[in-house]
mmCIF file with all atom_site columns, C-alpha atoms in Angstrom:
data_model
loop_
_atom_site.group_PDB
_atom_site.id
_atom_site.type_symbol
_atom_site.label_atom_id
_atom_site.label_alt_id
_atom_site.label_comp_id
_atom_site.label_asym_id
_atom_site.label_entity_id
_atom_site.label_seq_id
_atom_site.pdbx_PDB_ins_code
_atom_site.Cartn_x
_atom_site.Cartn_y
_atom_site.Cartn_z
_atom_site.occupancy
_atom_site.B_iso_or_equiv
_atom_site.pdbx_formal_charge
_atom_site.auth_seq_id
_atom_site.auth_comp_id
_atom_site.auth_asym_id
_atom_site.auth_atom_id
_atom_site.pdbx_PDB_model_num
ATOM 1   C CA . MET M 1 1   ? 4.327   -24.509 12.668  1.00 58.00 ? 111 MET M CA 1
ATOM 2   C CA . SER M 1 2   ? 7.286   -25.261 10.414  1.00 64.00 ? 112 SER M CA 1
ATOM 3   C CA . ALA M 1 3   ? 8.216   -28.052 8.065   1.00 73.00 ? 113 ALA M CA 1
ATOM 4   C CA . VAL M 1 4   ? 11.696  -29.341 7.309   1.00 82.00 ? 114 VAL M CA 1
ATOM 5   C CA . GLU M 1 5   ? 12.999  -27.146 4.529   1.00 90.00 ? 115 GLU M CA 1
ATOM 6   C CA . HIS M 1 6   ? 15.637  -27.930 1.944   1.00 92.00 ? 116 HIS M CA 1
ATOM 7   C CA . ARG M 1 7   ? 18.798  -25.865 2.379   1.00 93.00 ? 117 ARG M CA 1
ATOM 8   C CA . TYR M 1 8   ? 19.498  -24.176 -0.923  1.00 94.00 ? 118 TYR M CA 1
ATOM 9   C CA . GLU M 1 9   ? 23.245  -23.733 -1.317  1.00 95.00 ? 119 GLU M CA 1
ATOM 10  C CA . VAL M 1 10  ? 25.016  -21.641 -3.934  1.00 95.00 ? 120 VAL M CA 1
ATOM 11  C CA . THR M 1 11  ? 27.682  -23.669 -5.705  1.00 96.00 ? 121 THR M CA 1
ATOM 12  C CA . ASP M 1 12  ? 28.628  -20.985 -8.247  1.00 96.00 ? 122 ASP M CA 1
ATOM 13  C CA . HIS M 1 13  ? 28.050  -17.232 -8.418  1.00 96.00 ? 123 HIS M CA 1
ATOM 14  C CA . ARG M 1 14  ? 28.813  -14.731 -11.167 1.00 96.00 ? 124 ARG M CA 1
ATOM 15  C CA . GLU M 1 15  ? 27.911  -11.130 -11.791 1.00 95.00 ? 125 GLU M CA 1
ATOM 16  C CA . ILE M 1 16  ? 26.508  -10.530 -15.270 1.00 94.00 ? 126 ILE M CA 1
ATOM 17  C CA . TRP M 1 17  ? 26.040  -6.756  -15.123 1.00 94.00 ? 127 TRP M CA 1
ATOM 18  C CA . SER M 1 18  ? 26.472  -4.025  -12.516 1.00 92.00 ? 128 SER M CA 1
ATOM 19  C CA . GLY M 1 19  ? 25.041  -0.512  -12.248 1.00 86.00 ? 129 GLY M CA 1
ATOM 20  C CA . ARG M 1 20  ? 24.454  2.198   -9.632  1.00 82.00 ? 130 ARG M CA 1
ATOM 21  C CA . VAL M 1 21  ? 21.083  0.914   -8.416  1.00 82.00 ? 131 VAL M CA 1
ATOM 22  C CA . PHE M 1 22  ? 21.182  -2.795  -9.141  1.00 87.00 ? 132 PHE M CA 1
ATOM 23  C CA . SER M 1 23  ? 23.252  -5.625  -10.551 1.00 93.00 ? 133 SER M CA 1
ATOM 24  C CA . VAL M 1 24  ? 22.272  -8.807  -12.364 1.00 95.00 ? 134 VAL M CA 1
ATOM 25  C CA . VAL M 1 25  ? 23.769  -12.042 -11.078 1.00 95.00 ? 135 VAL M CA 1
ATOM 26  C CA . SER M 1 26  ? 23.539  -15.735 -11.850 1.00 96.00 ? 136 SER M CA 1
ATOM 27  C CA . ASP M 1 27  ? 23.776  -18.403 -9.139  1.00 96.00 ? 137 ASP M CA 1
ATOM 28  C CA . GLU M 1 28  ? 23.947  -22.168 -9.470  1.00 96.00 ? 138 GLU M CA 1
ATOM 29  C CA . VAL M 1 29  ? 21.776  -23.484 -6.615  1.00 96.00 ? 139 VAL M CA 1
ATOM 30  C CA . THR M 1 30  ? 21.291  -26.970 -5.158  1.00 96.00 ? 140 THR M CA 1
ATOM 31  C CA . MET M 1 31  ? 17.763  -28.339 -5.612  1.00 95.00 ? 141 MET M CA 1
ATOM 32  C CA . PRO M 1 32  ? 15.698  -30.765 -3.503  1.00 93.00 ? 142 PRO M CA 1
ATOM 33  C CA . GLY M 1 33  ? 16.197  -34.335 -4.673  1.00 86.00 ? 143 GLY M CA 1
ATOM 34  C CA . GLY M 1 34  ? 19.669  -33.614 -6.049  1.00 91.00 ? 144 GLY M CA 1
ATOM 35  C CA . GLY M 1 35  ? 21.132  -31.578 -8.861  1.00 94.00 ? 145 GLY M CA 1
ATOM 36  C CA . THR M 1 36  ? 21.482  -27.846 -9.316  1.00 96.00 ? 146 THR M CA 1
ATOM 37  C CA . ALA M 1 37  ? 19.694  -25.150 -11.302 1.00 95.00 ? 147 ALA M CA 1
ATOM 38  C CA . ALA M 1 38  ? 20.686  -21.688 -12.503 1.00 95.00 ? 148 ALA M CA 1
ATOM 39  C CA . ARG M 1 39  ? 18.878  -18.749 -10.911 1.00 95.00 ? 149 ARG M CA 1
ATOM 40  C CA . ASP M 1 40  ? 19.353  -15.307 -12.449 1.00 95.00 ? 150 ASP M CA 1
ATOM 41  C CA . TYR M 1 41  ? 18.192  -12.336 -10.395 1.00 94.00 ? 151 TYR M CA 1
ATOM 42  C CA . VAL M 1 42  ? 18.581  -8.657  -9.645  1.00 94.00 ? 152 VAL M CA 1
ATOM 43  C CA . ARG M 1 43  ? 20.513  -7.530  -6.568  1.00 92.00 ? 153 ARG M CA 1
ATOM 44  C CA . HIS M 1 44  ? 19.026  -4.203  -5.482  1.00 87.00 ? 154 HIS M CA 1
ATOM 45  C CA . VAL M 1 45  ? 20.153  -1.488  -3.050  1.00 91.00 ? 155 VAL M CA 1
ATOM 46  C CA . GLY M 1 46  ? 16.708  -1.448  -1.386  1.00 90.00 ? 156 GLY M CA 1
ATOM 47  C CA . ALA M 1 47  ? 14.228  1.341   -0.881  1.00 95.00 ? 157 ALA M CA 1
ATOM 48  C CA . VAL M 1 48  ? 12.065  3.201   1.603   1.00 97.00 ? 158 VAL M CA 1
ATOM 49  C CA . ALA M 1 49  ? 8.603   4.712   1.278   1.00 98.00 ? 159 ALA M CA 1
ATOM 50  C CA . VAL M 1 50  ? 6.344   6.805   3.513   1.00 98.00 ? 160 VAL M CA 1
ATOM 51  C CA . VAL M 1 51  ? 2.606   6.764   4.101   1.00 98.00 ? 161 VAL M CA 1
ATOM 52  C CA . ALA M 1 52  ? 2.321   10.408  5.161   1.00 98.00 ? 162 ALA M CA 1
ATOM 53  C CA . LEU M 1 53  ? -0.955  10.827  7.045   1.00 98.00 ? 163 LEU M CA 1
ATOM 54  C CA . ASP M 1 54  ? -2.265  14.232  8.053   1.00 98.00 ? 164 ASP M CA 1
ATOM 55  C CA . GLU M 1 55  ? -4.603  15.187  10.915  1.00 97.00 ? 165 GLU M CA 1
ATOM 56  C CA . ALA M 1 56  ? -7.629  15.025  8.588   1.00 98.00 ? 166 ALA M CA 1
ATOM 57  C CA . GLY M 1 57  ? -6.907  11.374  7.784   1.00 98.00 ? 167 GLY M CA 1
ATOM 58  C CA . GLN M 1 58  ? -5.587  12.115  4.306   1.00 98.00 ? 168 GLN M CA 1
ATOM 59  C CA . VAL M 1 59  ? -2.546  10.430  2.783   1.00 98.00 ? 169 VAL M CA 1
ATOM 60  C CA . VAL M 1 60  ? -0.042  12.077  0.481   1.00 98.00 ? 170 VAL M CA 1
ATOM 61  C CA . LEU M 1 61  ? 0.119   10.468  -2.954  1.00 98.00 ? 171 LEU M CA 1
ATOM 62  C CA . ILE M 1 62  ? 2.428   11.388  -5.774  1.00 96.00 ? 172 ILE M CA 1
ATOM 63  C CA . ARG M 1 63  ? 1.919   10.700  -9.452  1.00 95.00 ? 173 ARG M CA 1
ATOM 64  C CA . GLN M 1 64  ? 5.156   9.901   -11.239 1.00 92.00 ? 174 GLN M CA 1
ATOM 65  C CA . TYR M 1 65  ? 6.158   8.628   -14.679 1.00 92.00 ? 175 TYR M CA 1
ATOM 66  C CA . ARG M 1 66  ? 7.709   5.150   -14.643 1.00 92.00 ? 176 ARG M CA 1
ATOM 67  C CA . HIS M 1 67  ? 9.441   4.301   -17.885 1.00 90.00 ? 177 HIS M CA 1
ATOM 68  C CA . PRO M 1 68  ? 9.457   0.463   -17.607 1.00 91.00 ? 178 PRO M CA 1
ATOM 69  C CA . VAL M 1 69  ? 5.631   0.479   -17.601 1.00 95.00 ? 179 VAL M CA 1
ATOM 70  C CA . GLY M 1 70  ? 5.408   3.521   -19.872 1.00 95.00 ? 180 GLY M CA 1
ATOM 71  C CA . ARG M 1 71  ? 2.946   5.518   -17.807 1.00 94.00 ? 181 ARG M CA 1
ATOM 72  C CA . HIS M 1 72  ? 2.321   7.612   -14.699 1.00 95.00 ? 182 HIS M CA 1
ATOM 73  C CA . LEU M 1 73  ? 1.562   5.726   -11.475 1.00 97.00 ? 183 LEU M CA 1
ATOM 74  C CA . TRP M 1 74  ? 0.131   6.753   -8.110  1.00 98.00 ? 184 TRP M CA 1
ATOM 75  C CA . GLU M 1 75  ? 2.849   6.158   -5.519  1.00 98.00 ? 185 GLU M CA 1
ATOM 76  C CA . LEU M 1 76  ? 4.012   7.043   -2.024  1.00 98.00 ? 186 LEU M CA 1
ATOM 77  C CA . PRO M 1 77  ? 6.937   9.400   -1.470  1.00 97.00 ? 187 PRO M CA 1
ATOM 78  C CA . ALA M 1 78  ? 9.795   6.915   -1.806  1.00 96.00 ? 188 ALA M CA 1
ATOM 79  C CA . GLY M 1 79  ? 13.393  6.476   -2.814  1.00 93.00 ? 189 GLY M CA 1
ATOM 80  C CA . LEU M 1 80  ? 16.442  4.289   -2.968  1.00 91.00 ? 190 LEU M CA 1
ATOM 81  C CA . MET M 1 81  ? 18.744  3.320   -0.131  1.00 87.00 ? 191 MET M CA 1
ATOM 82  C CA . ASP M 1 82  ? 21.669  4.579   -2.192  1.00 77.00 ? 192 ASP M CA 1
ATOM 83  C CA . VAL M 1 83  ? 23.392  6.740   0.440   1.00 77.00 ? 193 VAL M CA 1
ATOM 84  C CA . SER M 1 84  ? 25.989  4.595   2.195   1.00 77.00 ? 194 SER M CA 1
ATOM 85  C CA . GLY M 1 85  ? 25.306  4.135   5.917   1.00 79.00 ? 195 GLY M CA 1
ATOM 86  C CA . GLU M 1 86  ? 22.128  6.223   5.903   1.00 86.00 ? 196 GLU M CA 1
ATOM 87  C CA . ASP M 1 87  ? 19.559  5.344   8.560   1.00 93.00 ? 197 ASP M CA 1
ATOM 88  C CA . LEU M 1 88  ? 16.333  3.990   7.043   1.00 95.00 ? 198 LEU M CA 1
ATOM 89  C CA . ALA M 1 89  ? 14.072  6.433   8.890   1.00 96.00 ? 199 ALA M CA 1
ATOM 90  C CA . ALA M 1 90  ? 16.352  9.326   7.910   1.00 95.00 ? 200 ALA M CA 1
ATOM 91  C CA . ALA M 1 91  ? 16.178  8.197   4.280   1.00 95.00 ? 201 ALA M CA 1
ATOM 92  C CA . ALA M 1 92  ? 12.377  8.115   4.470   1.00 96.00 ? 202 ALA M CA 1
ATOM 93  C CA . ALA M 1 93  ? 12.325  11.631  5.958   1.00 95.00 ? 203 ALA M CA 1
ATOM 94  C CA . ARG M 1 94  ? 14.647  12.828  3.176   1.00 93.00 ? 204 ARG M CA 1
ATOM 95  C CA . GLU M 1 95  ? 12.391  11.399  0.478   1.00 94.00 ? 205 GLU M CA 1
ATOM 96  C CA . LEU M 1 96  ? 9.279   12.896  2.085   1.00 96.00 ? 206 LEU M CA 1
ATOM 97  C CA . ALA M 1 97  ? 10.930  16.319  2.086   1.00 94.00 ? 207 ALA M CA 1
ATOM 98  C CA . GLU M 1 98  ? 12.307  16.002  -1.461  1.00 92.00 ? 208 GLU M CA 1
ATOM 99  C CA . GLU M 1 99  ? 9.175   14.648  -3.122  1.00 92.00 ? 209 GLU M CA 1
ATOM 100 C CA . ALA M 1 100 ? 6.336   16.180  -1.085  1.00 94.00 ? 210 ALA M CA 1
ATOM 101 C CA . ASP M 1 101 ? 7.927   19.211  0.652   1.00 94.00 ? 211 ASP M CA 1
ATOM 102 C CA . LEU M 1 102 ? 6.900   17.799  4.040   1.00 97.00 ? 212 LEU M CA 1
ATOM 103 C CA . THR M 1 103 ? 8.414   16.793  7.353   1.00 96.00 ? 213 THR M CA 1
ATOM 104 C CA . ALA M 1 104 ? 6.970   14.245  9.788   1.00 98.00 ? 214 ALA M CA 1
ATOM 105 C CA . GLY M 1 105 ? 7.077   14.867  13.526  1.00 97.00 ? 215 GLY M CA 1
ATOM 106 C CA . SER M 1 106 ? 6.673   11.152  14.196  1.00 97.00 ? 216 SER M CA 1
ATOM 107 C CA . ILE M 1 107 ? 7.714   8.161   12.128  1.00 97.00 ? 217 ILE M CA 1
ATOM 108 C CA . ASP M 1 108 ? 7.083   4.455   12.706  1.00 98.00 ? 218 ASP M CA 1
ATOM 109 C CA . VAL M 1 109 ? 7.576   1.257   10.739  1.00 98.00 ? 219 VAL M CA 1
ATOM 110 C CA . LEU M 1 110 ? 4.380   0.231   9.024   1.00 98.00 ? 220 LEU M CA 1
ATOM 111 C CA . VAL M 1 111 ? 5.321   -2.767  6.854   1.00 97.00 ? 221 VAL M CA 1
ATOM 112 C CA . ASP M 1 112 ? 8.270   -4.391  5.051   1.00 97.00 ? 222 ASP M CA 1
ATOM 113 C CA . LEU M 1 113 ? 8.031   -6.142  1.724   1.00 96.00 ? 223 LEU M CA 1
ATOM 114 C CA . HIS M 1 114 ? 10.051  -8.067  -0.813  1.00 96.00 ? 224 HIS M CA 1
ATOM 115 C CA . SER M 1 115 ? 8.774   -6.229  -3.874  1.00 93.00 ? 225 SER M CA 1
ATOM 116 C CA . SER M 1 116 ? 9.280   -9.017  -6.412  1.00 93.00 ? 226 SER M CA 1
ATOM 117 C CA . PRO M 1 117 ? 11.124  -12.004 -4.887  1.00 93.00 ? 227 PRO M CA 1
ATOM 118 C CA . GLY M 1 118 ? 10.806  -14.099 -8.037  1.00 92.00 ? 228 GLY M CA 1
ATOM 119 C CA . PHE M 1 119 ? 13.553  -12.071 -9.685  1.00 91.00 ? 229 PHE M CA 1
ATOM 120 C CA . SER M 1 120 ? 14.935  -9.522  -7.192  1.00 95.00 ? 230 SER M CA 1
ATOM 121 C CA . ASP M 1 121 ? 16.224  -9.352  -3.603  1.00 93.00 ? 231 ASP M CA 1
ATOM 122 C CA . GLU M 1 122 ? 14.857  -5.801  -3.161  1.00 93.00 ? 232 GLU M CA 1
ATOM 123 C CA . VAL M 1 123 ? 13.469  -5.062  0.299   1.00 94.00 ? 233 VAL M CA 1
ATOM 124 C CA . VAL M 1 124 ? 11.268  -2.003  0.788   1.00 96.00 ? 234 VAL M CA 1
ATOM 125 C CA . ARG M 1 125 ? 10.599  -0.595  4.255   1.00 97.00 ? 235 ARG M CA 1
ATOM 126 C CA . ILE M 1 126 ? 7.413   1.461   4.435   1.00 98.00 ? 236 ILE M CA 1
ATOM 127 C CA . PHE M 1 127 ? 7.088   3.974   7.237   1.00 98.00 ? 237 PHE M CA 1
ATOM 128 C CA . LEU M 1 128 ? 4.080   5.797   8.623   1.00 98.00 ? 238 LEU M CA 1
ATOM 129 C CA . GLY M 1 129 ? 4.748   9.525   8.968   1.00 98.00 ? 239 GLY M CA 1
ATOM 130 C CA . ARG M 1 130 ? 2.422   11.703  11.055  1.00 98.00 ? 240 ARG M CA 1
ATOM 131 C CA . ASP M 1 131 ? 2.424   15.217  12.523  1.00 98.00 ? 241 ASP M CA 1
ATOM 132 C CA . LEU M 1 132 ? 3.150   16.653  9.082   1.00 98.00 ? 242 LEU M CA 1
ATOM 133 C CA . ALA M 1 133 ? 4.528   20.134  8.464   1.00 96.00 ? 243 ALA M CA 1
ATOM 134 C CA . ASP M 1 134 ? 5.618   22.020  5.348   1.00 93.00 ? 244 ASP M CA 1
ATOM 135 C CA . VAL M 1 135 ? 9.279   22.376  4.455   1.00 90.00 ? 245 VAL M CA 1
ATOM 136 C CA . PRO M 1 136 ? 10.044  26.130  4.275   1.00 78.00 ? 246 PRO M CA 1
ATOM 137 C CA . ALA M 1 137 ? 9.989   27.339  0.666   1.00 70.00 ? 247 ALA M CA 1
ATOM 138 C CA . GLU M 1 138 ? 13.656  28.361  0.685   1.00 71.00 ? 248 GLU M CA 1
ATOM 139 C CA . GLN M 1 139 ? 14.722  24.864  1.826   1.00 70.00 ? 249 GLN M CA 1
ATOM 140 C CA . ARG M 1 140 ? 12.755  22.854  -0.734  1.00 68.00 ? 250 ARG M CA 1
ATOM 141 C CA . HIS M 1 141 ? 14.429  20.346  -3.025  1.00 63.00 ? 251 HIS M CA 1
ATOM 142 C CA . ASP M 1 142 ? 14.970  21.261  -6.683  1.00 69.00 ? 252 ASP M CA 1
ATOM 143 C CA . ARG M 1 143 ? 13.197  18.406  -8.477  1.00 60.00 ? 253 ARG M CA 1
ATOM 144 C CA . ARG M 1 144 ? 14.706  17.254  -11.796 1.00 65.00 ? 254 ARG M CA 1
ATOM 145 C CA . ASP M 1 145 ? 14.131  14.653  -14.510 1.00 63.00 ? 255 ASP M CA 1
ATOM 146 C CA . GLU M 1 146 ? 10.954  12.637  -13.789 1.00 57.00 ? 256 GLU M CA 1
ATOM 147 C CA . GLU M 1 147 ? 10.643  14.329  -10.397 1.00 63.00 ? 257 GLU M CA 1
ATOM 148 C CA . ALA M 1 148 ? 10.110  17.690  -12.129 1.00 64.00 ? 258 ALA M CA 1
ATOM 149 C CA . ASP M 1 149 ? 6.794   16.249  -13.379 1.00 75.00 ? 259 ASP M CA 1
ATOM 150 C CA . LEU M 1 150 ? 5.568   15.039  -9.959  1.00 84.00 ? 260 LEU M CA 1
ATOM 151 C CA . GLN M 1 151 ? 1.995   15.740  -8.945  1.00 92.00 ? 261 GLN M CA 1
ATOM 152 C CA . VAL M 1 152 ? 1.399   15.755  -5.182  1.00 94.00 ? 262 VAL M CA 1
ATOM 153 C CA . VAL M 1 153 ? -2.142  15.291  -3.846  1.00 97.00 ? 263 VAL M CA 1
ATOM 154 C CA . ARG M 1 154 ? -3.832  14.404  -0.572  1.00 98.00 ? 264 ARG M CA 1
ATOM 155 C CA . VAL M 1 155 ? -6.531  11.747  -0.569  1.00 98.00 ? 265 VAL M CA 1
ATOM 156 C CA . ASP M 1 156 ? -8.636  10.377  2.280   1.00 98.00 ? 266 ASP M CA 1
ATOM 157 C CA . LEU M 1 157 ? -7.072  7.086   3.404   1.00 98.00 ? 267 LEU M CA 1
ATOM 158 C CA . ASP M 1 158 ? -10.264 5.112   2.818   1.00 98.00 ? 268 ASP M CA 1
ATOM 159 C CA . GLU M 1 159 ? -10.619 6.633   -0.643  1.00 98.00 ? 269 GLU M CA 1
ATOM 160 C CA . ALA M 1 160 ? -7.023  5.643   -1.406  1.00 98.00 ? 270 ALA M CA 1
ATOM 161 C CA . VAL M 1 161 ? -7.778  2.065   -0.299  1.00 98.00 ? 271 VAL M CA 1
ATOM 162 C CA . GLY M 1 162 ? -10.736 2.156   -2.675  1.00 98.00 ? 272 GLY M CA 1
ATOM 163 C CA . MET M 1 163 ? -8.368  3.206   -5.465  1.00 98.00 ? 273 MET M CA 1
ATOM 164 C CA . VAL M 1 164 ? -6.195  0.172   -4.662  1.00 98.00 ? 274 VAL M CA 1
ATOM 165 C CA . LEU M 1 165 ? -9.146  -2.215  -4.816  1.00 98.00 ? 275 LEU M CA 1
ATOM 166 C CA . ALA M 1 166 ? -10.395 -0.601  -8.044  1.00 98.00 ? 276 ALA M CA 1
ATOM 167 C CA . GLY M 1 167 ? -7.022  -1.197  -9.711  1.00 98.00 ? 277 GLY M CA 1
ATOM 168 C CA . GLU M 1 168 ? -6.207  2.505   -9.936  1.00 98.00 ? 278 GLU M CA 1
ATOM 169 C CA . ILE M 1 169 ? -3.163  2.154   -7.659  1.00 98.00 ? 279 ILE M CA 1
ATOM 170 C CA . THR M 1 170 ? -0.825  -0.678  -8.678  1.00 98.00 ? 280 THR M CA 1
ATOM 171 C CA . ASN M 1 171 ? 2.609   0.327   -7.353  1.00 97.00 ? 281 ASN M CA 1
ATOM 172 C CA . ALA M 1 172 ? 3.528   -2.470  -4.923  1.00 97.00 ? 282 ALA M CA 1
ATOM 173 C CA . SER M 1 173 ? 4.836   -0.243  -2.128  1.00 97.00 ? 283 SER M CA 1
ATOM 174 C CA . CYS M 1 174 ? 1.827   2.042   -2.386  1.00 98.00 ? 284 CYS M CA 1
ATOM 175 C CA . VAL M 1 175 ? -0.643  -0.856  -2.331  1.00 98.00 ? 285 VAL M CA 1
ATOM 176 C CA . ALA M 1 176 ? 1.031   -2.467  0.682   1.00 98.00 ? 286 ALA M CA 1
ATOM 177 C CA . GLY M 1 177 ? 1.481   0.807   2.549   1.00 98.00 ? 287 GLY M CA 1
ATOM 178 C CA . LEU M 1 178 ? -2.086  2.003   2.114   1.00 98.00 ? 288 LEU M CA 1
ATOM 179 C CA . LEU M 1 179 ? -3.653  -1.325  3.092   1.00 98.00 ? 289 LEU M CA 1
ATOM 180 C CA . ALA M 1 180 ? -1.323  -1.652  6.088   1.00 98.00 ? 290 ALA M CA 1
ATOM 181 C CA . ALA M 1 181 ? -2.044  1.932   7.177   1.00 98.00 ? 291 ALA M CA 1
ATOM 182 C CA . ALA M 1 182 ? -5.808  1.381   7.057   1.00 98.00 ? 292 ALA M CA 1
ATOM 183 C CA . ARG M 1 183 ? -5.494  -1.829  9.082   1.00 98.00 ? 293 ARG M CA 1
ATOM 184 C CA . ALA M 1 184 ? -3.105  -0.247  11.590  1.00 98.00 ? 294 ALA M CA 1
ATOM 185 C CA . ARG M 1 185 ? -5.442  2.743   12.009  1.00 98.00 ? 295 ARG M CA 1
ATOM 186 C CA . ASP M 1 186 ? -8.409  0.422   12.646  1.00 97.00 ? 296 ASP M CA 1
ATOM 187 C CA . ALA M 1 187 ? -6.310  -1.355  15.312  1.00 97.00 ? 297 ALA M CA 1
ATOM 188 C CA . GLY M 1 188 ? -5.583  1.953   17.048  1.00 97.00 ? 298 GLY M CA 1
ATOM 189 C CA . TRP M 1 189 ? -1.975  2.039   15.786  1.00 97.00 ? 299 TRP M CA 1
ATOM 190 C CA . SER M 1 190 ? -1.074  -0.772  18.195  1.00 96.00 ? 300 SER M CA 1
ATOM 191 C CA . MET M 1 191 ? 0.728   -2.763  15.492  1.00 93.00 ? 301 MET M CA 1
ATOM 192 C CA . LEU M 1 192 ? 3.387   -0.193  14.583  1.00 97.00 ? 302 LEU M CA 1
ATOM 193 C CA . ARG M 1 193 ? 7.084   -0.972  15.043  1.00 97.00 ? 303 ARG M CA 1
ATOM 194 C CA . ARG M 1 194 ? 9.895   1.301   16.150  1.00 96.00 ? 304 ARG M CA 1
ATOM 195 C CA . PRO M 1 195 ? 11.763  3.151   13.373  1.00 95.00 ? 305 PRO M CA 1
ATOM 196 C CA . ASP M 1 196 ? 14.935  1.153   14.112  1.00 94.00 ? 306 ASP M CA 1
ATOM 197 C CA . ALA M 1 197 ? 13.270  -2.293  13.973  1.00 95.00 ? 307 ALA M CA 1
ATOM 198 C CA . PRO M 1 198 ? 15.474  -4.791  12.112  1.00 92.00 ? 308 PRO M CA 1
ATOM 199 C CA . LEU M 1 199 ? 14.765  -5.514  8.468   1.00 89.00 ? 309 LEU M CA 1
ATOM 200 C CA . PRO M 1 200 ? 13.581  -9.008  7.499   1.00 84.00 ? 310 PRO M CA 1
ATOM 201 C CA . ARG M 1 201 ? 16.383  -11.401 6.558   1.00 74.00 ? 311 ARG M CA 1
#
């Protein structure tokens, strides 16, 4: 079921600021009923995250300091799509190895989300990684800056969902990934998508 939707057209576009991870832009956009309005937003490189699920039904959570909110948050192993041309599943595997010292023998698409579409175009693809194995000690990533402070724990998936509902987990990707993983598990994993499934447009 679909209604007739107004076609929002950009009549003017300017970049206000640009950095390595994101830029801030301002668009003049046509509005329903006539006229235009300015819309300022963040253009983001995008990100990937992994719900890493072991054979005991536990998920890997990391606790990391996030300066904009001024505290440590429970999160999934995740990272930016800041390597040009990198495959999304390969990026997820890289982040899993770097942040949790793990590899996944199988990886599927779990859920995609626009993390905050009111002010950013960021898209996050969340994968499900299973058949976990340790990265050999001599091949492990040297974690620096905030990553040097990472705590890595394993929590039963249902307990992690309880942490979401109790307000203990608030990171958007982590919330979405854990809830989607629990639902997909209860459906016998029949809802998973291939690792190369197209991103939402």
